[in-house]
Short mmCIF file of C-alpha atoms in Angstrom, two decimals:
data_model
loop_
_atom_site.label_atom_id
_atom_site.label_comp_id
_atom_site.label_asym_id
_atom_site.label_seq_id
_atom_site.Cartn_x
_atom_site.Cartn_y
_atom_site.Cartn_z
CA MET A 1 97.62 -17.25 13.92
CA HIS A 2 101.04 -16.34 12.55
CA GLU A 3 102.79 -18.70 10.15
CA GLY A 4 105.61 -19.32 12.60
CA GLN A 5 103.13 -20.36 15.24
CA VAL A 6 101.47 -22.78 12.84
CA GLN A 7 104.76 -24.35 11.81
CA ASN A 8 105.84 -24.95 15.40
CA TYR A 9 102.58 -26.67 16.38
CA ASN A 10 103.00 -30.13 14.90
CA PHE A 11 101.41 -32.43 17.44
CA LEU A 12 99.71 -32.68 20.81
CA GLN A 13 101.23 -34.77 23.59
CA ARG A 14 99.40 -36.80 26.23
CA GLY A 15 102.03 -37.82 28.77
CA ASP A 16 104.92 -39.22 26.76
CA SER A 17 102.79 -40.38 23.82
CA VAL A 18 102.15 -38.48 20.61
CA ILE A 19 98.74 -38.49 18.99
CA LYS A 20 99.17 -39.67 15.43
CA LYS A 21 96.34 -40.37 13.00
CA GLU A 22 96.94 -41.50 9.44
CA MET A 23 93.81 -39.70 8.18
CA ILE A 24 91.31 -37.42 9.88
CA ALA A 25 88.08 -36.03 8.42
CA MET A 26 86.86 -32.44 8.39
CA LEU A 27 83.10 -32.34 7.82
CA LEU A 28 81.66 -29.01 6.61
CA ALA A 29 78.23 -28.77 8.24
CA GLY A 30 77.62 -25.04 8.58
CA GLY A 31 75.46 -24.52 5.52
CA GLN A 32 72.24 -22.54 5.68
CA GLY A 33 70.51 -24.56 2.95
CA SER A 34 68.39 -21.64 1.80
CA ARG A 35 67.13 -23.59 -1.22
CA LEU A 36 65.15 -25.79 1.18
CA GLY A 37 63.01 -22.80 2.09
CA VAL A 38 61.02 -22.98 5.32
CA LEU A 39 62.60 -26.35 6.20
CA THR A 40 65.89 -24.62 7.09
CA GLN A 41 64.78 -21.28 8.53
CA ARG A 42 65.63 -22.52 12.02
CA VAL A 43 67.86 -25.51 11.39
CA ALA A 44 71.08 -26.16 9.46
CA LYS A 45 70.63 -28.28 6.35
CA PRO A 46 72.73 -31.20 7.67
CA ALA A 47 70.29 -31.48 10.62
CA VAL A 48 67.19 -31.77 8.42
CA SER A 49 65.39 -35.10 8.74
CA PHE A 50 65.82 -37.66 5.97
CA GLY A 51 64.39 -41.12 5.47
CA GLY A 52 62.09 -40.92 8.48
CA LYS A 53 64.39 -41.49 11.46
CA TYR A 54 67.68 -40.09 10.13
CA ARG A 55 69.20 -36.66 9.62
CA ILE A 56 71.25 -35.74 6.56
CA ILE A 57 74.53 -35.57 8.50
CA ASP A 58 74.11 -39.20 9.60
CA PHE A 59 75.25 -40.37 6.17
CA PRO A 60 78.77 -38.88 6.00
CA LEU A 61 79.28 -39.63 9.71
CA SER A 62 78.30 -43.27 9.14
CA ASN A 63 80.56 -43.41 6.09
CA CYS A 64 83.45 -42.27 8.29
CA ILE A 65 83.09 -44.95 10.96
CA ASN A 66 82.32 -47.66 8.37
CA SER A 67 85.53 -46.64 6.56
CA GLY A 68 87.67 -46.75 9.69
CA VAL A 69 87.98 -42.97 10.01
CA ASP A 70 87.59 -42.41 13.75
CA THR A 71 88.59 -38.74 14.06
CA VAL A 72 86.09 -36.24 12.67
CA GLY A 73 85.93 -32.48 13.11
CA VAL A 74 82.42 -31.15 12.39
CA LEU A 75 82.47 -27.48 11.39
CA THR A 76 79.21 -25.77 12.30
CA GLN A 77 77.98 -22.21 11.92
CA TYR A 78 74.37 -21.60 10.86
CA GLN A 79 71.68 -22.50 13.45
CA PRO A 80 73.89 -25.14 15.13
CA LEU A 81 71.80 -25.97 18.22
CA ARG A 82 69.91 -28.99 16.87
CA LEU A 83 72.95 -30.26 15.00
CA ASN A 84 75.11 -30.05 18.12
CA ALA A 85 72.45 -31.82 20.20
CA HIS A 86 72.14 -34.56 17.58
CA ILE A 87 75.87 -35.22 17.36
CA GLY A 88 76.55 -34.97 21.10
CA ILE A 89 79.73 -36.90 21.88
CA GLY A 90 79.28 -39.20 18.89
CA ILE A 91 77.94 -42.30 20.65
CA PRO A 92 75.60 -43.53 17.84
CA TRP A 93 78.52 -43.58 15.37
CA ASP A 94 81.03 -45.08 17.83
CA LEU A 95 82.88 -41.76 17.72
CA ASP A 96 83.01 -41.20 21.50
CA LYS A 97 86.78 -41.76 21.69
CA ASN A 98 89.32 -40.69 24.29
CA VAL A 99 91.69 -39.91 21.42
CA GLY A 100 90.00 -38.69 18.27
CA GLY A 101 86.27 -39.25 17.96
CA VAL A 102 83.96 -36.44 16.90
CA THR A 103 84.58 -32.78 17.79
CA VAL A 104 82.17 -29.94 16.99
CA LEU A 105 84.15 -26.94 15.70
CA PRO A 106 82.15 -23.67 15.63
CA PRO A 107 83.78 -20.29 14.91
CA TYR A 108 85.43 -19.04 18.09
CA GLU A 109 86.84 -15.91 19.72
CA LYS A 110 90.54 -15.27 19.10
CA SER A 111 92.93 -12.72 20.61
CA THR A 112 92.94 -10.89 17.27
CA GLY A 113 89.15 -10.84 17.00
CA SER A 114 86.31 -13.13 16.05
CA ASP A 115 85.61 -14.30 12.50
CA TRP A 116 82.75 -16.24 10.97
CA TYR A 117 83.72 -18.91 8.51
CA SER A 118 83.77 -17.05 5.20
CA GLY A 119 84.28 -19.91 2.74
CA THR A 120 84.83 -23.66 2.75
CA ALA A 121 88.63 -23.40 2.79
CA ASN A 122 88.59 -20.52 5.27
CA ALA A 123 86.61 -22.71 7.68
CA ILE A 124 89.29 -25.40 7.40
CA TYR A 125 92.08 -22.84 7.84
CA GLN A 126 90.54 -21.53 11.05
CA ASN A 127 90.83 -25.09 12.45
CA LEU A 128 94.39 -25.72 11.37
CA GLU A 129 95.49 -26.15 14.97
CA TYR A 130 92.90 -28.89 15.48
CA MET A 131 94.23 -30.78 12.45
CA GLU A 132 97.86 -30.36 13.51
CA SER A 133 97.07 -31.81 16.92
CA TYR A 134 96.67 -35.21 15.24
CA ASN A 135 99.74 -34.90 12.99
CA PRO A 136 97.86 -36.59 10.11
CA ASP A 137 99.36 -37.81 6.87
CA TYR A 138 96.07 -37.15 5.07
CA VAL A 139 92.99 -35.00 5.57
CA LEU A 140 89.57 -35.98 4.20
CA ILE A 141 87.31 -33.01 3.44
CA LEU A 142 83.56 -33.76 3.37
CA SER A 143 80.27 -31.97 2.96
CA GLY A 144 77.57 -32.57 5.55
CA ASP A 145 74.60 -32.39 3.19
CA HIS A 146 74.85 -35.23 0.67
CA ILE A 147 73.20 -38.67 0.69
CA TYR A 148 75.51 -41.52 -0.33
CA LYS A 149 77.60 -44.45 0.87
CA MET A 150 81.33 -44.38 0.17
CA ASP A 151 84.28 -46.31 1.54
CA TYR A 152 86.83 -43.57 2.12
CA GLU A 153 89.52 -46.18 2.78
CA VAL A 154 89.28 -47.30 -0.85
CA MET A 155 89.64 -43.68 -1.96
CA LEU A 156 92.68 -43.31 0.30
CA ASP A 157 94.27 -46.43 -1.23
CA TYR A 158 93.76 -44.85 -4.68
CA HIS A 159 95.33 -41.61 -3.44
CA LYS A 160 98.40 -43.48 -2.19
CA ALA A 161 98.72 -45.67 -5.30
CA SER A 162 98.58 -42.55 -7.51
CA ASN A 163 101.20 -40.78 -5.39
CA ALA A 164 98.73 -37.90 -5.37
CA ASP A 165 98.87 -34.68 -3.40
CA LEU A 166 95.14 -34.16 -3.84
CA THR A 167 92.46 -36.64 -4.87
CA ILE A 168 89.02 -35.35 -5.82
CA ALA A 169 86.00 -37.67 -5.78
CA THR A 170 84.19 -37.24 -9.08
CA MET A 171 81.21 -38.67 -10.89
CA PRO A 172 79.85 -38.31 -14.43
CA VAL A 173 76.82 -36.01 -14.75
CA PRO A 174 74.60 -35.23 -17.77
CA MET A 175 76.35 -32.72 -20.00
CA GLU A 176 73.41 -30.33 -19.80
CA GLU A 177 73.90 -30.12 -16.01
CA ALA A 178 77.70 -29.93 -16.02
CA SER A 179 77.92 -26.15 -15.72
CA ARG A 180 76.55 -26.40 -12.15
CA PHE A 181 79.68 -28.25 -10.95
CA GLY A 182 83.42 -27.99 -10.69
CA LEU A 183 84.67 -30.13 -13.61
CA ALA A 184 87.82 -32.20 -14.05
CA ILE A 185 89.60 -32.83 -17.34
CA THR A 186 91.81 -35.91 -16.96
CA ASP A 187 94.34 -37.93 -18.89
CA GLY A 188 94.25 -41.71 -19.32
CA THR A 189 95.71 -42.32 -15.86
CA GLY A 190 93.11 -40.27 -13.98
CA ARG A 191 95.45 -37.35 -13.39
CA ILE A 192 93.61 -34.02 -13.56
CA LEU A 193 95.09 -31.81 -16.25
CA GLU A 194 92.61 -28.96 -15.84
CA PHE A 195 89.92 -28.06 -13.32
CA GLU A 196 87.13 -25.59 -14.13
CA GLU A 197 84.75 -24.27 -11.47
CA LYS A 198 81.20 -24.05 -12.89
CA PRO A 199 82.23 -23.09 -16.44
CA GLU A 200 79.68 -21.52 -18.74
CA HIS A 201 80.74 -23.83 -21.58
CA PRO A 202 81.76 -27.19 -20.06
CA ARG A 203 84.45 -29.29 -21.75
CA SER A 204 83.92 -32.26 -19.42
CA ASN A 205 81.09 -33.90 -17.51
CA LEU A 206 83.29 -35.34 -14.74
CA ALA A 207 81.95 -33.39 -11.76
CA SER A 208 83.55 -32.84 -8.39
CA MET A 209 81.50 -34.26 -5.51
CA GLY A 210 83.07 -31.89 -2.97
CA ILE A 211 84.95 -34.80 -1.36
CA TYR A 212 88.73 -34.40 -1.20
CA ILE A 213 91.71 -36.25 0.22
CA PHE A 214 94.75 -34.01 0.69
CA SER A 215 98.22 -34.96 1.71
CA PHE A 216 98.30 -32.80 4.81
CA PRO A 217 101.57 -30.88 4.19
CA VAL A 218 100.21 -29.68 0.83
CA LEU A 219 96.84 -28.67 2.28
CA ARG A 220 98.54 -26.87 5.15
CA GLN A 221 100.80 -24.90 2.82
CA ALA A 222 97.89 -23.91 0.57
CA LEU A 223 95.74 -22.79 3.50
CA ILE A 224 98.50 -20.67 5.00
CA GLU A 225 99.42 -18.97 1.72
CA LEU A 226 95.79 -18.24 0.83
CA ASN A 227 94.54 -17.29 4.29
CA GLU A 228 94.11 -13.62 3.30
CA GLN A 229 91.95 -14.56 0.31
CA PRO A 230 88.36 -13.32 0.92
CA ASN A 231 85.77 -16.13 1.01
CA CYS A 232 88.48 -18.69 0.39
CA ASP A 233 86.95 -21.73 -1.32
CA PHE A 234 88.30 -25.11 -2.41
CA GLY A 235 86.98 -25.02 -5.97
CA MET A 236 87.75 -21.37 -6.66
CA HIS A 237 91.07 -20.97 -4.83
CA ILE A 238 92.70 -24.04 -3.24
CA ILE A 239 92.51 -26.38 -6.24
CA PRO A 240 93.81 -23.74 -8.72
CA TRP A 241 96.66 -22.93 -6.30
CA ILE A 242 97.65 -26.59 -6.08
CA LYS A 243 97.49 -26.91 -9.86
CA GLU A 244 99.64 -23.79 -10.34
CA HIS A 245 102.28 -25.23 -8.01
CA ASP A 246 102.45 -28.40 -10.09
CA TYR A 247 101.26 -30.78 -7.40
CA ARG A 248 99.73 -34.08 -8.47
CA ILE A 249 95.91 -34.01 -8.60
CA PHE A 250 93.89 -37.14 -9.41
CA ALA A 251 90.20 -37.90 -9.96
CA TYR A 252 88.65 -40.80 -8.05
CA GLU A 253 85.61 -41.75 -10.10
CA PHE A 254 82.54 -42.81 -8.10
CA ASN A 255 79.67 -44.48 -9.95
CA GLU A 256 77.28 -45.39 -7.16
CA TYR A 257 74.35 -43.51 -5.60
CA TRP A 258 75.05 -39.90 -4.60
CA LYS A 259 72.44 -37.21 -4.15
CA ASP A 260 72.73 -33.53 -3.34
CA VAL A 261 69.45 -32.85 -1.52
CA GLY A 262 69.87 -29.09 -1.61
CA THR A 263 66.55 -28.26 -3.30
CA LEU A 264 63.00 -29.11 -2.31
CA SER A 265 62.46 -31.22 -5.41
CA SER A 266 65.71 -33.21 -5.01
CA TYR A 267 65.03 -33.67 -1.28
CA TRP A 268 61.51 -34.94 -1.96
CA GLN A 269 62.68 -37.17 -4.81
CA ALA A 270 65.48 -38.74 -2.75
CA ASN A 271 63.03 -39.61 0.03
CA MET A 272 60.53 -41.08 -2.43
CA GLU A 273 63.26 -43.29 -3.91
CA LEU A 274 63.64 -44.96 -0.51
CA VAL A 275 60.19 -46.57 -0.73
CA ASP A 276 60.74 -48.30 -4.08
CA ILE A 277 60.39 -52.08 -3.95
CA ILE A 278 64.07 -52.34 -4.87
CA PRO A 279 65.43 -48.97 -3.75
CA GLU A 280 68.43 -47.56 -5.57
CA PHE A 281 69.70 -46.40 -2.16
CA ASN A 282 69.28 -49.19 0.38
CA LEU A 283 68.98 -48.34 4.08
CA TYR A 284 68.84 -52.00 5.11
CA GLU A 285 72.32 -53.28 4.25
CA GLU A 286 73.90 -55.01 7.22
CA TYR A 287 77.46 -54.50 6.05
CA TRP A 288 77.15 -50.70 5.68
CA LYS A 289 74.77 -49.49 8.33
CA ILE A 290 73.57 -45.92 8.66
CA TYR A 291 73.68 -44.90 12.32
CA THR A 292 71.68 -42.16 14.03
CA LYS A 293 70.81 -40.84 17.45
CA SER A 294 67.77 -42.76 18.65
CA GLU A 295 65.63 -42.49 21.74
CA ASN A 296 63.76 -45.20 23.62
CA ILE A 297 60.55 -44.85 21.62
CA LYS A 298 57.43 -46.99 21.71
CA PRO A 299 56.67 -49.24 18.68
CA HIS A 300 54.47 -47.90 15.92
CA TYR A 301 50.76 -48.72 16.09
CA LEU A 302 48.30 -49.47 13.28
CA GLY A 303 44.63 -48.91 14.08
CA GLU A 304 41.72 -51.09 13.02
CA ASN A 305 41.10 -49.14 9.81
CA ALA A 306 44.73 -48.36 9.03
CA SER A 307 46.26 -49.11 5.63
CA VAL A 308 49.96 -48.67 4.84
CA THR A 309 51.50 -49.47 1.45
CA LYS A 310 54.98 -48.86 0.03
CA SER A 311 56.05 -46.54 2.83
CA LEU A 312 58.75 -46.07 5.48
CA VAL A 313 57.21 -45.86 8.95
CA SER A 314 59.48 -44.94 11.87
CA GLU A 315 59.15 -45.88 15.53
CA GLY A 316 56.37 -44.43 17.63
CA CYS A 317 53.94 -43.68 14.78
CA GLU A 318 50.21 -44.06 15.35
CA ILE A 319 48.28 -44.67 12.14
CA HIS A 320 44.48 -44.85 11.91
CA GLY A 321 44.14 -43.74 8.28
CA THR A 322 45.80 -44.54 4.95
CA VAL A 323 49.46 -44.01 4.06
CA GLU A 324 50.70 -44.60 0.51
CA ASN A 325 54.19 -44.13 -0.96
CA SER A 326 55.30 -41.89 1.91
CA VAL A 327 58.01 -41.47 4.56
CA LEU A 328 56.94 -40.96 8.18
CA GLY A 329 59.30 -39.74 10.87
CA VAL A 330 59.33 -40.80 14.50
CA GLY A 331 56.12 -40.27 16.49
CA VAL A 332 53.84 -39.19 13.62
CA THR A 333 50.07 -39.52 14.12
CA ILE A 334 47.68 -40.09 11.20
CA GLY A 335 44.03 -39.60 12.13
CA GLU A 336 40.93 -41.66 11.29
CA GLY A 337 39.96 -41.37 7.64
CA ALA A 338 43.09 -39.36 6.79
CA VAL A 339 44.97 -40.15 3.56
CA VAL A 340 48.68 -39.38 3.08
CA ARG A 341 50.16 -39.93 -0.39
CA ASP A 342 53.61 -39.23 -1.91
CA SER A 343 54.61 -37.17 1.12
CA ILE A 344 57.29 -36.68 3.77
CA ILE A 345 55.92 -36.23 7.29
CA MET A 346 58.61 -35.46 9.85
CA ALA A 347 58.78 -36.35 13.54
CA ASP A 348 55.95 -35.68 16.01
CA THR A 349 53.57 -34.20 13.44
CA VAL A 350 49.84 -34.83 13.74
CA ILE A 351 47.55 -35.20 10.71
CA GLY A 352 43.90 -34.70 11.69
CA ASP A 353 40.91 -36.90 10.92
CA ASN A 354 39.63 -37.03 7.34
CA THR A 355 42.48 -34.87 6.04
CA THR A 356 44.08 -35.61 2.66
CA VAL A 357 47.79 -34.86 2.16
CA ASP A 358 49.21 -35.16 -1.38
CA LYS A 359 52.83 -34.54 -2.41
CA SER A 360 53.76 -32.52 0.65
CA ILE A 361 56.78 -32.00 2.89
CA ILE A 362 55.67 -31.34 6.46
CA ALA A 363 58.42 -30.59 8.97
CA GLU A 364 58.70 -31.60 12.62
CA ARG A 365 56.08 -30.97 15.32
CA CYS A 366 53.34 -29.64 13.04
CA THR A 367 49.61 -29.95 13.62
CA ILE A 368 47.40 -30.30 10.55
CA GLY A 369 43.70 -29.92 11.34
CA SER A 370 40.82 -32.22 10.46
CA ASN A 371 38.92 -32.17 7.15
CA CYS A 372 41.78 -30.42 5.32
CA ALA A 373 43.07 -31.05 1.79
CA LEU A 374 46.75 -30.36 1.00
CA GLY A 375 48.15 -30.37 -2.54
CA VAL A 376 44.94 -29.65 -4.44
CA GLY A 377 44.25 -27.76 -7.66
CA GLU A 378 46.56 -26.70 -10.46
CA TYR A 379 50.22 -25.70 -10.31
CA ALA A 380 50.87 -21.97 -9.98
CA GLU A 381 54.11 -19.99 -9.80
CA SER A 382 55.26 -19.15 -6.27
CA GLN A 383 54.46 -15.66 -5.02
CA TYR A 384 57.05 -16.06 -2.22
CA ASP A 385 60.33 -17.24 -3.77
CA LYS A 386 60.35 -18.49 -7.37
CA LYS A 387 63.89 -19.88 -7.09
CA VAL A 388 63.09 -22.09 -4.09
CA TYR A 389 59.47 -23.11 -4.65
CA ARG A 390 59.45 -24.45 -8.20
CA ALA A 391 57.94 -27.91 -7.78
CA ASP A 392 54.27 -28.62 -7.12
CA LEU A 393 54.94 -29.43 -3.46
CA VAL A 394 53.21 -28.18 -0.34
CA THR A 395 56.02 -27.23 2.09
CA ILE A 396 55.23 -26.61 5.76
CA GLY A 397 57.90 -25.50 8.25
CA GLU A 398 58.37 -26.93 11.74
CA ASN A 399 56.01 -26.10 14.63
CA SER A 400 53.33 -24.91 12.20
CA VAL A 401 49.61 -25.22 12.83
CA ILE A 402 46.96 -25.56 10.11
CA PRO A 403 43.32 -25.10 11.26
CA ASP A 404 40.45 -27.43 10.40
CA ASP A 405 38.54 -27.32 7.12
CA VAL A 406 41.05 -25.60 4.83
CA LYS A 407 42.37 -26.37 1.35
CA ILE A 408 46.00 -25.72 0.41
CA GLY A 409 47.09 -25.60 -3.21
CA LYS A 410 50.28 -26.81 -4.90
CA ASN A 411 53.64 -25.02 -4.77
CA THR A 412 52.77 -23.33 -1.48
CA ALA A 413 54.79 -22.47 1.63
CA ILE A 414 53.52 -22.18 5.21
CA LYS A 415 55.38 -21.52 8.43
CA GLY A 416 53.84 -20.62 11.76
CA VAL A 417 50.63 -20.91 13.70
CA THR A 418 47.82 -20.06 11.29
CA THR A 419 44.11 -19.59 11.89
CA ALA A 420 40.97 -19.77 9.76
CA GLU A 421 41.25 -16.00 9.12
CA ASP A 422 44.49 -16.62 7.19
CA TYR A 423 42.57 -18.62 4.57
CA PRO A 424 40.02 -16.47 2.68
CA ASP A 425 37.15 -18.70 1.60
CA GLY A 426 38.91 -21.50 3.46
CA GLU A 427 41.72 -21.82 0.93
CA LEU A 428 45.36 -20.97 0.21
CA PRO A 429 45.58 -21.09 -3.61
CA GLY A 430 48.47 -22.61 -5.52
CA GLY A 431 51.65 -20.52 -5.35
CA GLY A 432 50.50 -18.79 -2.17
CA TYR A 433 52.27 -18.54 1.17
CA ILE A 434 51.75 -17.74 4.84
CA ILE A 435 54.89 -17.06 6.88
CA ARG A 436 54.62 -16.38 10.62
CA GLU A 437 57.25 -16.28 13.33
CA VAL A 438 56.98 -19.36 15.51
CA ALA A 439 57.83 -19.45 19.19
CA GLY A 440 59.93 -22.50 20.07
CA ARG A 441 57.99 -25.38 21.58
#
């Protein structure tokens, strides 16, 4: 798109009326989520299950509608099928609007060629025409893979009161972790004097959350001027450009629950926090509901010998064994004599009779045989991917099958239909892995 074309496309007309939205949201949901290992080999990270019945993207979408933001563009790229099916036309979030609502925005064919999104800001630039069609005063940029509750209207009020051109949501982090984030150095009024992207020697611990409110004319100008920048990114390119042009940048400090569930350990920990007696992140608040796509599913059933303590159990589960300190997705079956502890079991998975599951993440539609033991033995370093598999978790990808009578050690990864022959002496030792291609079911 040439600059002249962009400048002349200011709004979209329906009849004699002009669509005008004060603020629209652009939700970046195209991430591969490679640090979640086998959980994201066939699904984008925002579509991964969380908290039993939800998916990660439900949280920013619910924040939008709870904050009065009724126009959301969802930018998808990696493995978008399940994410697209989940979002649909936005009915669960009341985003099925004639004007506005939710729109899925994948990369698309253009007369000059076809481009994948090559950076967070590049993805936004490629959808400039979509944003201009609503003639917004402000644009809210969000990530689709964080767990939190935030009233974006309060952040917008702060942006207006500060007369800001860009407001960055920030939160304090431990100084020893600060180098992992973009960091803001502010004055006494909250104005950002300097911004450093993942510095080796941090001078601040006020970390960017990847949530931005831009005054649209400033965002538009920055995107157009930097559109030739390879892998154009907000932290590395857009924010420095705005700073260099002496626009007003402010930090909106957020001190409530926020979790990046981008690693297996953080994902597991965030789910386990949900089952605390007084959870730090509460899914049951009436005034700030989390919405999700839900089917007409039968109630869950507890058998005669079932025992469930300190756990989240979703609709349609059938439990005949013991479940402790765990999160069960929709339609999970726990067999007679089975014991599930400190684990995440996603939708439609079956745990066989007399099987023990300890500290495991088991994805959707898996079958775990009878008389198995998962999460046994001592911790061992991963032989598959040391950067991803660093906790003592058993991680099993979707549609996997584990045969009867096997033991699986800690810090292991399994994906695919496996048989007894895959387990010498009936065991996969700690740190081991079995990865098979799985036909869709």
